[in-house]
Amino acid sequence: LNASLKIDFEPVGLRGPCQPGISVLECARHLGVDLVNLCGGAGKCGRCSVQIIAGDTTPLTKTEKNILSEDHIRRGYRLACETMPLSDLKVAVPPDSLTAPQRAQVESMESPVVPEPLIRLYPVELFQPGFVDLSSDFRRLSNGLTEKYGIHKLSIDVDVLSELPARLRDGKRNICVGLRQQEIIALTGPDTKPMGIAVDLGTTKIAVYLVDLEIGRVLASKGMMNPQIKYGEDIISRFMYAQASPEQAVRLWKIVIDTLNQMISGLCTDSGVLTENIFEVVIVCNTAMHHLFLGLPTESLSRAPYIPVIDSDLDVKAGKFGLKTAKGAYIHFLPNIAGYVGSDHVAMLLAVGILQKKGVVLALDIGTNTEICLSDNGRLSSLSCASGPAFEGAHVKFGMRAANGAIERLRIEDNMTTYQTIGGRPARGFCGSGILDVVAELYKAGAVEKSGRMIDGHPLIRHMDGHKEFVIAVKNSDQTKSSEITFSQKDLREIQLAKGAIRTGIETLLKANNRAKEEIGQIIIAGAFGSYIDLENAKKVGMLPNISEDRIIQVGNAAGLGSRLALASRTKREEAVQIASQVEYIELAAFPGFSTMFTEAMYMG
Amino acid sequence: LNASLKIDFEPVGLRGPCQPGISVLECARHLGVDLVNLCGGAGKCGRCSVQIIAGDTTPLTKTEKNILSEDHIRRGYRLACETMPLSDLKVAVPPDSLTAPQRAQVESMESPVVPEPLIRLYPVELFQPGFVDLSSDFRRLSNGLTEKYGIHKLSIDVDVLSELPARLRDGKRNICVGLRQQEIIALTGPDTKPMGIAVDLGTTKIAVYLVDLEIGRVLASKGMMNPQIKYGEDIISRFMYAQASPEQAVRLWKIVIDTLNQMISGLCTDSGVLTENIFEVVIVCNTAMHHLFLGLPTESLSRAPYIPVIDSDLDVKAGKFGLKTAKGAYIHFLPNIAGYVGSDHVAMLLAVGILQKKGVVLALDIGTNTEICLSDNGRLSSLSCASGPAFEGAHVKFGMRAANGAIERLRIEDNMTTYQTIGGRPARGFCGSGILDVVAELYKAGAVEKSGRMIDGHPLIRHMDGHKEFVIAVKNSDQTKSSEITFSQKDLREIQLAKGAIRTGIETLLKANNRAKEEIGQIIIAGAFGSYIDLENAKKVGMLPNISEDRIIQVGNAAGLGSRLALASRTKREEAVQIASQVEYIELAAFPGFSTMFTEAMYMG
């Protein structure tokens, strides 16, 4: 036997040596691939499944045959804890086998796109002015571009123009001209690479990507909380804040700009890129963030029927809005669809290639508002449902965001609870996927009725101060004394409302399109929370319809990916406009039978 | 005889009753038409000549036959003091028969132009949004424009967009959309008239015109001193001030913006127009003012070879530069030609219709820098000569600007001096036309040699403190005691330099085009000073070549007129671009034989 084999984990992109006799799970740990495992590698929880793409392994064990589905086995899935390499291996790790932090990392991975940026750089060499050639600086520049590239009828941003003399003198006669269609938006030194910034500007989280426009690849990315949270957790309270006075509206805008500039600077520094070489910005966001960013009035967005000021795509000068980029750079906003279906939804649909999908496909991005699209062979209808912030940890006593110490996976077997926390740190509360697991596992364990009522007398349920709750004993962070994390009947009702809203959205779209859930060919789940959830449990609580799991895919931050595609490719940008124009928007609350559907959707699945 | 006839003075546009037996000069006085007359209506000075266009008058007197040229008599010229009406009269007053203030008024008169504004207003009626129509505000607006006018593919200025919701709600559903090509630049209430502002932004003086874009007519105009003067009388000192620090550059820009806003507000208030209904601004100026306004670096403009950053025409957002107009309005800058030949020269050439001229035509705008163009059957060449500020009163002891109390006309006959001041006020000094008259009249009276030397012992010349000077006794403003206004040998040398520079420019253009002065078909003199001067005397001192006076026309502020034409008509705007591109710029100082020509040009004519 070979003492040193090689193993390659994709799409994480981590690879290194491995040995026969050492499980794939151990190899993964060694290389820093954080696979989920609740049972500590005992072959019990079935959470560490991976797909063997290439190479030989030890044969399928009895344990694996019991836990893995036939379909999974046929497609090469194995439990990492039960499998040992016999040759070099290439292993694909499905998103839900990765822990949250590593999945967040995978989120910003590449999707291949043919680079077709709107901005092109043209190097030119110009002669110094003198009595022989009295042409203006701009004329010499235009003539240079005409002679070398046949480009005519150029215009120039006046702020860029003011930089022109310095670029042409002091011996710097080799310059690069950044052209956006017919407009000169930047002047840089020779050998500049054109960079772009893609932004997914969420109500809660901001993701920023630095993209090399020439090759269409992400060089670096950064995530941060949206600092507007301090002026209101939800959009309505931010609207109220902004509407109170123009100064407050400016403050709300300014804090986002400062954060974006800080993130952009950080990314540029890390990658050795100058901010002046950022030639284009694409921002995707919900319609509310869009209006707040652009300083558009939000009054009509904040009350029914939630009419946006604009839904078309829009180009504005980055400088006008205070972003630190090339002087003449634009921000491109993808189109919105409605007051509660923004360009982030369009970007998600772009990223999943919705227009190329056949059959009946559902695509949803779960958040405080969950936007769902149903494509019936390319006929698109979308809606938004108010799923609330429960899955982000709000309104749930021990709810928390996906941070270190959050329970992200939980199983109950024979009334025994096992769980896993983010970062392996002492448990402090539940993040969204943990909350979903709690509800599903309690239901499976018979501790909760189909209606959502906790069952009196069930060993997992206790009475406390007049209310019912489920409790886990946990070790405190000082590791010495035990503490309790609880999940109450009231918490459970919050989750029922949230998952019920999502399910109502799905059912409404099926009904509007006259389709049954059996006809769904694929469900695509986007967004951070949606990518972390246990699909089986999502079906168990009735959030998703009960369809075969191999027809459900989790795609991570697809809105962010969509923003990068629109940044890198003008074809993709046009496709986004096409998607937005094809979507028929459905107003959920006005849909016939809404209340009945919502009541039914509250039940366990 | 009819006791009450009617008389109409054009182009002043003043009309009213007149009587037989009362001279046209008296009629003019009565109606407020300020005709020049040095002799008090005695038929001696010949300055009050007017042209009778229609109607009968008393016959030509012997005095008139002595004073008026045969050509003038043939063309119906009369002395207003010698002529009395016999029927209703229509009288044309040539510019040099008007006193300066009234001529300044005439300057802003109309030139017929077919209105073809770049901006059009489209009234639309829109329905309130609601659950039936969930379209965004912008979509409803675009659809409204498409349905009613077939206009597609609209874009909108983001500042205008922010006004849209308020315009569409509160019952204001009838709105007017201001469109500039495909861009919505303004939203206004119904029945709005589109207005524009034309600006002639001079180094010394700013002229602003409020123009009704629909009919292409000036509604009101205002002139003001350029407040930048306090940071430097001439361009070079302003450059130095601006280059010292960015703060100073901003200060220089800000003071002009504030003045323009003040002038625009004033014009709008006077005419009952809202500044938000100003949809376009056209600015013409010299290249230096252009760069200072736009915040472009001025370093290369301030030293040889005086390369501008840009010479092309340029559109910038008025809001970006702080002008109070419709939110999305643009400022259009006409093209420049060279560092010292700016868009004001182009505007002047546009106003005089240079492209339509046949033969050899000279067009000049006299100022601190005098720009001269020679058109040889449409082949244009232009240059700038540093004529200096002497004609604006600087560098001349008793020099002053054309203000009340300035001697604007002066005659010497039999060594007796008569003069006329602006506003008929006690004399305080000489304005440009008065200075020119002094030099010419001294030369004609034999008090000055051809070389410019004042002749010792001539009764008009006295020695004082070791220098020679000409002196006029004037009454002080308290009308009690006499005072003196003098014009020294040194003053005369300054004027020689100034007029010599202009003449050198003319000779250089003739030489460059291989033309003799006899071939000049027309000389067009534009600008305030040029319109006030006595042509005979301008030839006498040698500033202008000695050609027949009926081939010389004075056209007032043609640059201002050009700015109005470019504002009112897109065809005229294109013509301006064509003019600028056809002009061959000649660098005067680099022209062969420059020094010799300049020395010769210093002599009296």
GROMACS .gro file of C-alpha atoms in nm, chain B residues 227-519:
model
  293
  832PRO     CA    1  -1.692   8.942  -0.891
  833GLN     CA    2  -1.370   8.743  -0.946
  834ILE     CA    3  -1.213   9.080  -1.019
  835LYS     CA    4  -1.135   9.115  -0.650
  836TYR     CA    5  -0.907   8.811  -0.678
  837GLY     CA    6  -0.731   8.950  -0.983
  838GLU     CA    7  -0.817   9.195  -1.259
  839ASP     CA    8  -0.662   8.980  -1.527
  840ILE     CA    9  -0.673   8.612  -1.599
  841ILE     CA   10  -0.313   8.539  -1.509
  842SER     CA   11  -0.352   8.672  -1.155
  843ARG     CA   12  -0.671   8.467  -1.116
  844PHE     CA   13  -0.485   8.160  -1.235
  845MET     CA   14  -0.218   8.225  -0.976
  846TYR     CA   15  -0.483   8.267  -0.709
  847ALA     CA   16  -0.658   7.943  -0.807
  848GLN     CA   17  -0.335   7.746  -0.835
  849ALA     CA   18  -0.221   7.845  -0.487
  850SER     CA   19  -0.460   7.603  -0.316
  851PRO     CA   20  -0.771   7.397  -0.389
  852GLU     CA   21  -0.961   7.612  -0.136
  853GLN     CA   22  -0.880   7.926  -0.333
  854ALA     CA   23  -0.979   7.759  -0.658
  855VAL     CA   24  -1.313   7.672  -0.499
  856ARG     CA   25  -1.354   8.027  -0.369
  857LEU     CA   26  -1.298   8.166  -0.718
  858TRP     CA   27  -1.554   7.927  -0.861
  859LYS     CA   28  -1.805   7.979  -0.580
  860ILE     CA   29  -1.815   8.354  -0.616
  861VAL     CA   30  -1.912   8.324  -0.982
  862ILE     CA   31  -2.176   8.062  -0.907
  863ASP     CA   32  -2.328   8.280  -0.636
  864THR     CA   33  -2.339   8.577  -0.871
  865LEU     CA   34  -2.494   8.372  -1.149
  866ASN     CA   35  -2.757   8.233  -0.911
  867GLN     CA   36  -2.832   8.583  -0.790
  868MET     CA   37  -2.867   8.710  -1.147
  869ILE     CA   38  -3.080   8.413  -1.251
  870SER     CA   39  -3.306   8.456  -0.947
  871GLY     CA   40  -3.343   8.824  -1.023
  872LEU     CA   41  -3.435   8.765  -1.387
  873CYS     CA   42  -3.681   8.493  -1.289
  874THR     CA   43  -3.848   8.708  -1.025
  875ASP     CA   44  -3.878   9.001  -1.268
  876SER     CA   45  -4.037   8.779  -1.531
  877GLY     CA   46  -4.255   8.570  -1.299
  878VAL     CA   47  -4.065   8.252  -1.387
  879LEU     CA   48  -3.967   7.976  -1.141
  880THR     CA   49  -3.598   7.883  -1.141
  881GLU     CA   50  -3.709   7.517  -1.146
  882ASN     CA   51  -3.847   7.588  -1.494
  883ILE     CA   52  -3.501   7.664  -1.629
  884PHE     CA   53  -3.428   7.356  -1.832
  885GLU     CA   54  -3.099   7.440  -1.998
  886VAL     CA   55  -2.809   7.677  -1.957
  887VAL     CA   56  -2.562   7.775  -2.227
  888ILE     CA   57  -2.238   7.942  -2.119
  889VAL     CA   58  -1.991   8.108  -2.352
  890CYS     CA   59  -1.665   8.244  -2.221
  891ASN     CA   60  -1.296   8.255  -2.284
  892THR     CA   61  -1.099   7.935  -2.227
  893ALA     CA   62  -0.964   8.058  -1.894
  894MET     CA   63  -1.308   8.129  -1.746
  895HIS     CA   64  -1.423   7.794  -1.887
  896HIS     CA   65  -1.148   7.604  -1.704
  897LEU     CA   66  -1.196   7.798  -1.381
  898PHE     CA   67  -1.571   7.734  -1.388
  899LEU     CA   68  -1.532   7.362  -1.451
  900GLY     CA   69  -1.255   7.318  -1.196
  901LEU     CA   70  -1.010   7.205  -1.463
  902PRO     CA   71  -0.638   7.252  -1.398
  903THR     CA   72  -0.515   7.583  -1.534
  904GLU     CA   73  -0.139   7.523  -1.515
  905SER     CA   74  -0.092   7.449  -1.885
  906LEU     CA   75  -0.322   7.738  -1.983
  907SER     CA   76  -0.111   7.981  -1.788
  908ARG     CA   77   0.216   7.927  -1.972
  909ALA     CA   78   0.322   7.886  -2.331
  910PRO     CA   79   0.209   7.710  -2.545
  911TYR     CA   80  -0.120   7.763  -2.354
  912ILE     CA   81  -0.273   7.419  -2.406
  913PRO     CA   82  -0.635   7.385  -2.292
  914VAL     CA   83  -0.747   7.067  -2.120
  915ILE     CA   84  -1.043   7.041  -2.356
  916ASP     CA   85  -1.172   7.236  -2.653
  917SER     CA   86  -1.474   7.022  -2.744
  918ASP     CA   87  -1.823   7.130  -2.649
  919LEU     CA   88  -1.929   6.986  -2.318
  920ASP     CA   89  -2.245   6.909  -2.125
  921VAL     CA   90  -2.235   6.904  -1.746
  922LYS     CA   91  -2.513   6.887  -1.491
  923ALA     CA   92  -2.603   7.234  -1.363
  924GLY     CA   93  -2.670   7.088  -1.018
  925LYS     CA   94  -2.318   6.949  -0.995
  926PHE     CA   95  -2.187   7.302  -1.031
  927GLY     CA   96  -2.438   7.455  -0.793
  928LEU     CA   97  -2.658   7.642  -1.041
  929LYS     CA   98  -3.020   7.683  -0.940
  930THR     CA   99  -3.219   7.537  -1.225
  931ALA     CA  100  -3.446   7.240  -1.292
  932LYS     CA  101  -3.298   6.947  -1.100
  933GLY     CA  102  -3.168   6.757  -1.403
  934ALA     CA  103  -3.079   7.055  -1.624
  935TYR     CA  104  -2.750   7.066  -1.812
  936ILE     CA  105  -2.505   7.344  -1.877
  937HIS     CA  106  -2.384   7.333  -2.234
  938PHE     CA  107  -2.046   7.485  -2.307
  939LEU     CA  108  -1.981   7.576  -2.668
  940PRO     CA  109  -1.646   7.453  -2.802
  941ASN     CA  110  -1.324   7.645  -2.744
  942ILE     CA  111  -1.061   7.686  -3.010
  943ALA     CA  112  -0.735   7.745  -2.824
  944GLY     CA  113  -0.595   7.865  -2.494
  945TYR     CA  114  -0.668   8.226  -2.581
  946VAL     CA  115  -0.956   8.178  -2.824
  947GLY     CA  116  -1.257   8.058  -2.631
  948SER     CA  117  -1.620   7.972  -2.688
  949ASP     CA  118  -1.712   8.341  -2.672
  950HIS     CA  119  -1.527   8.382  -3.000
  951VAL     CA  120  -1.715   8.086  -3.146
  952ALA     CA  121  -2.042   8.237  -3.021
  953MET     CA  122  -1.956   8.569  -3.182
  954LEU     CA  123  -1.884   8.397  -3.514
  955LEU     CA  124  -2.211   8.207  -3.481
  956ALA     CA  125  -2.403   8.529  -3.413
  957VAL     CA  126  -2.261   8.708  -3.716
  958GLY     CA  127  -2.332   8.404  -3.935
  959ILE     CA  128  -1.968   8.369  -4.038
  960LEU     CA  129  -2.027   8.046  -4.230
  961GLN     CA  130  -2.277   8.221  -4.455
  962LYS     CA  131  -2.042   8.510  -4.540
  963LYS     CA  132  -1.896   8.548  -4.888
  964GLY     CA  133  -1.560   8.705  -4.971
  965VAL     CA  134  -1.306   8.824  -4.719
  966VAL     CA  135  -1.462   8.912  -4.384
  967LEU     CA  136  -1.294   9.014  -4.059
  968ALA     CA  137  -1.477   8.966  -3.733
  969LEU     CA  138  -1.325   9.094  -3.410
  970ASP     CA  139  -1.425   9.121  -3.049
  971ILE     CA  140  -1.213   9.387  -2.879
  972GLY     CA  141  -1.125   9.336  -2.515
  973THR     CA  142  -0.824   9.274  -2.292
  974ASN     CA  143  -0.760   9.001  -2.540
  975THR     CA  144  -0.890   9.071  -2.885
  976GLU     CA  145  -0.991   8.768  -3.086
  977ILE     CA  146  -1.000   8.816  -3.459
  978CYS     CA  147  -1.126   8.583  -3.727
  979LEU     CA  148  -1.075   8.615  -4.098
  980SER     CA  149  -1.314   8.429  -4.321
  981ASP     CA  150  -1.191   8.384  -4.676
  982ASN     CA  151  -1.507   8.253  -4.839
  983GLY     CA  152  -1.574   8.026  -4.542
  984ARG     CA  153  -1.212   7.929  -4.477
  985LEU     CA  154  -1.167   8.049  -4.120
  986SER     CA  155  -0.853   8.145  -3.935
  987SER     CA  156  -0.847   8.303  -3.591
  988LEU     CA  157  -0.596   8.446  -3.352
  989SER     CA  158  -0.585   8.632  -3.027
  990CYS     CA  159  -0.384   8.943  -2.956
  991ALA     CA  160  -0.299   9.083  -2.616
  992SER     CA  161  -0.454   9.427  -2.657
  993GLY     CA  162  -0.448   9.482  -2.282
  994PRO     CA  163  -0.693   9.658  -2.057
  995ALA     CA  164  -0.615  10.015  -2.170
  996PHE     CA  165  -0.946  10.048  -2.354
  997GLU     CA  166  -1.121   9.935  -2.037
  998GLY     CA  167  -0.963  10.229  -1.857
  999ALA     CA  168  -0.671  10.049  -1.691
 1000HIS     CA  169  -0.314  10.178  -1.721
 1001VAL     CA  170  -0.449  10.522  -1.824
 1002LYS     CA  171  -0.440  10.789  -1.553
 1003PHE     CA  172  -0.793  10.919  -1.605
 1004GLY     CA  173  -0.917  10.598  -1.763
 1005MET     CA  174  -1.241  10.449  -1.634
 1006ARG     CA  175  -1.506  10.199  -1.732
 1007ALA     CA  176  -1.812  10.303  -1.928
 1008ALA     CA  177  -2.006  10.447  -1.634
 1009ASN     CA  178  -2.180  10.774  -1.557
 1010GLY     CA  179  -1.945  11.069  -1.596
 1011ALA     CA  180  -1.714  10.893  -1.841
 1012ILE     CA  181  -1.625  11.096  -2.148
 1013GLU     CA  182  -1.741  10.873  -2.433
 1014ARG     CA  183  -1.720  11.115  -2.723
 1015LEU     CA  184  -1.473  11.398  -2.779
 1016ARG     CA  185  -1.405  11.639  -3.065
 1017ILE     CA  186  -1.133  11.896  -3.116
 1018GLU     CA  187  -1.202  12.173  -3.363
 1019ASP     CA  188  -0.987  12.482  -3.393
 1020ASN     CA  189  -0.809  12.362  -3.080
 1021MET     CA  190  -1.140  12.378  -2.893
 1022THR     CA  191  -1.247  12.060  -2.713
 1023THR     CA  192  -1.609  11.948  -2.683
 1024TYR     CA  193  -1.715  11.624  -2.524
 1025GLN     CA  194  -2.011  11.421  -2.408
 1026THR     CA  195  -2.030  11.209  -2.093
 1027ILE     CA  196  -2.232  10.903  -2.017
 1028GLY     CA  197  -2.553  11.002  -1.846
 1029GLY     CA  198  -2.473  11.371  -1.914
 1030ARG     CA  199  -2.303  11.378  -1.572
 1031PRO     CA  200  -1.997  11.588  -1.482
 1032ALA     CA  201  -1.688  11.437  -1.643
 1033ARG     CA  202  -1.476  11.209  -1.423
 1034GLY     CA  203  -1.251  11.044  -1.681
 1035PHE     CA  204  -1.244  10.869  -2.019
 1036CYS     CA  205  -1.398  10.537  -2.111
 1037GLY     CA  206  -1.254  10.340  -2.405
 1038SER     CA  207  -1.432  10.521  -2.687
 1039GLY     CA  208  -1.339  10.857  -2.533
 1040ILE     CA  209  -0.973  10.756  -2.507
 1041LEU     CA  210  -0.974  10.652  -2.871
 1042ASP     CA  211  -1.131  10.987  -2.963
 1043VAL     CA  212  -0.867  11.178  -2.765
 1044VAL     CA  213  -0.583  11.010  -2.951
 1045ALA     CA  214  -0.744  11.049  -3.292
 1046GLU     CA  215  -0.850  11.409  -3.239
 1047LEU     CA  216  -0.506  11.510  -3.106
 1048TYR     CA  217  -0.352  11.349  -3.414
 1049LYS     CA  218  -0.596  11.524  -3.647
 1050ALA     CA  219  -0.531  11.855  -3.469
 1051GLY     CA  220  -0.157  11.813  -3.531
 1052ALA     CA  221  -0.076  11.782  -3.162
 1053VAL     CA  222   0.063  11.431  -3.204
 1054GLU     CA  223   0.309  11.296  -3.459
 1055LYS     CA  224   0.252  10.983  -3.667
 1056SER     CA  225   0.492  10.810  -3.428
 1057GLY     CA  226   0.272  10.898  -3.133
 1058ARG     CA  227   0.496  11.165  -2.992
 1059MET     CA  228   0.315  11.470  -2.848
 1060ILE     CA  229   0.444  11.783  -3.017
 1061ASP     CA  230   0.623  12.035  -2.797
 1062GLY     CA  231   0.476  12.378  -2.813
 1063HIS     CA  232   0.142  12.274  -2.963
 1064PRO     CA  233  -0.130  12.474  -2.787
 1065LEU     CA  234  -0.313  12.152  -2.685
 1066ILE     CA  235  -0.003  12.005  -2.520
 1067ARG     CA  236   0.149  12.130  -2.199
 1068HIS     CA  237   0.457  12.036  -1.996
 1069MET     CA  238   0.390  11.939  -1.639
 1070ASP     CA  239   0.637  11.792  -1.389
 1071GLY     CA  240   0.866  11.687  -1.672
 1072HIS     CA  241   0.608  11.509  -1.888
 1073LYS     CA  242   0.377  11.615  -2.170
 1074GLU     CA  243   0.002  11.601  -2.145
 1075PHE     CA  244  -0.327  11.712  -2.296
 1076VAL     CA  245  -0.570  11.871  -2.056
 1077ILE     CA  246  -0.942  11.944  -2.046
 1078ALA     CA  247  -1.091  12.176  -1.791
 1079VAL     CA  248  -1.406  12.025  -1.648
 1080LYS     CA  249  -1.657  12.131  -1.390
 1081ASN     CA  250  -1.654  11.934  -1.070
 1082SER     CA  251  -1.958  11.745  -0.961
 1083ASP     CA  252  -2.053  12.024  -0.720
 1084GLN     CA  253  -2.069  12.240  -1.035
 1085THR     CA  254  -1.891  12.531  -0.864
 1086LYS     CA  255  -1.520  12.505  -0.934
 1087SER     CA  256  -1.320  12.384  -1.229
 1088SER     CA  257  -1.096  12.078  -1.228
 1089GLU     CA  258  -0.872  11.906  -1.483
 1090ILE     CA  259  -0.874  11.578  -1.668
 1091THR     CA  260  -0.550  11.497  -1.840
 1092PHE     CA  261  -0.416  11.252  -2.097
 1093SER     CA  262  -0.039  11.210  -2.091
 1094GLN     CA  263   0.227  11.094  -2.334
 1095LYS     CA  264   0.252  10.776  -2.126
 1096ASP     CA  265  -0.123  10.719  -2.157
 1097LEU     CA  266  -0.091  10.762  -2.531
 1098ARG     CA  267   0.184  10.498  -2.549
 1099GLU     CA  268  -0.046  10.253  -2.374
 1100ILE     CA  269  -0.313  10.314  -2.635
 1101GLN     CA  270  -0.059  10.272  -2.911
 1102LEU     CA  271   0.034   9.930  -2.771
 1103ALA     CA  272  -0.329   9.829  -2.750
 1104LYS     CA  273  -0.437   9.943  -3.093
 1105GLY     CA  274  -0.107   9.821  -3.238
 1106ALA     CA  275  -0.175   9.471  -3.110
 1107ILE     CA  276  -0.517   9.468  -3.272
 1108ARG     CA  277  -0.385   9.597  -3.601
 1109THR     CA  278  -0.102   9.341  -3.593
 1110GLY     CA  279  -0.363   9.069  -3.555
 1111ILE     CA  280  -0.553   9.197  -3.856
 1112GLU     CA  281  -0.238   9.226  -4.069
 1113THR     CA  282  -0.122   8.878  -3.966
 1114LEU     CA  283  -0.453   8.724  -4.073
 1115LEU     CA  284  -0.439   8.906  -4.407
 1116LYS     CA  285  -0.083   8.788  -4.460
 1117ALA     CA  286  -0.159   8.431  -4.354
 1118ASN     CA  287  -0.442   8.425  -4.607
 1119ASN     CA  288  -0.243   8.609  -4.870
 1120ARG     CA  289  -0.500   8.888  -4.887
 1121ALA     CA  290  -0.463   9.267  -4.909
 1122LYS     CA  291  -0.670   9.505  -4.698
 1123GLU     CA  292  -0.841   9.630  -5.013
 1124GLU     CA  293  -0.992   9.284  -5.049
   0.00000   0.00000   0.00000
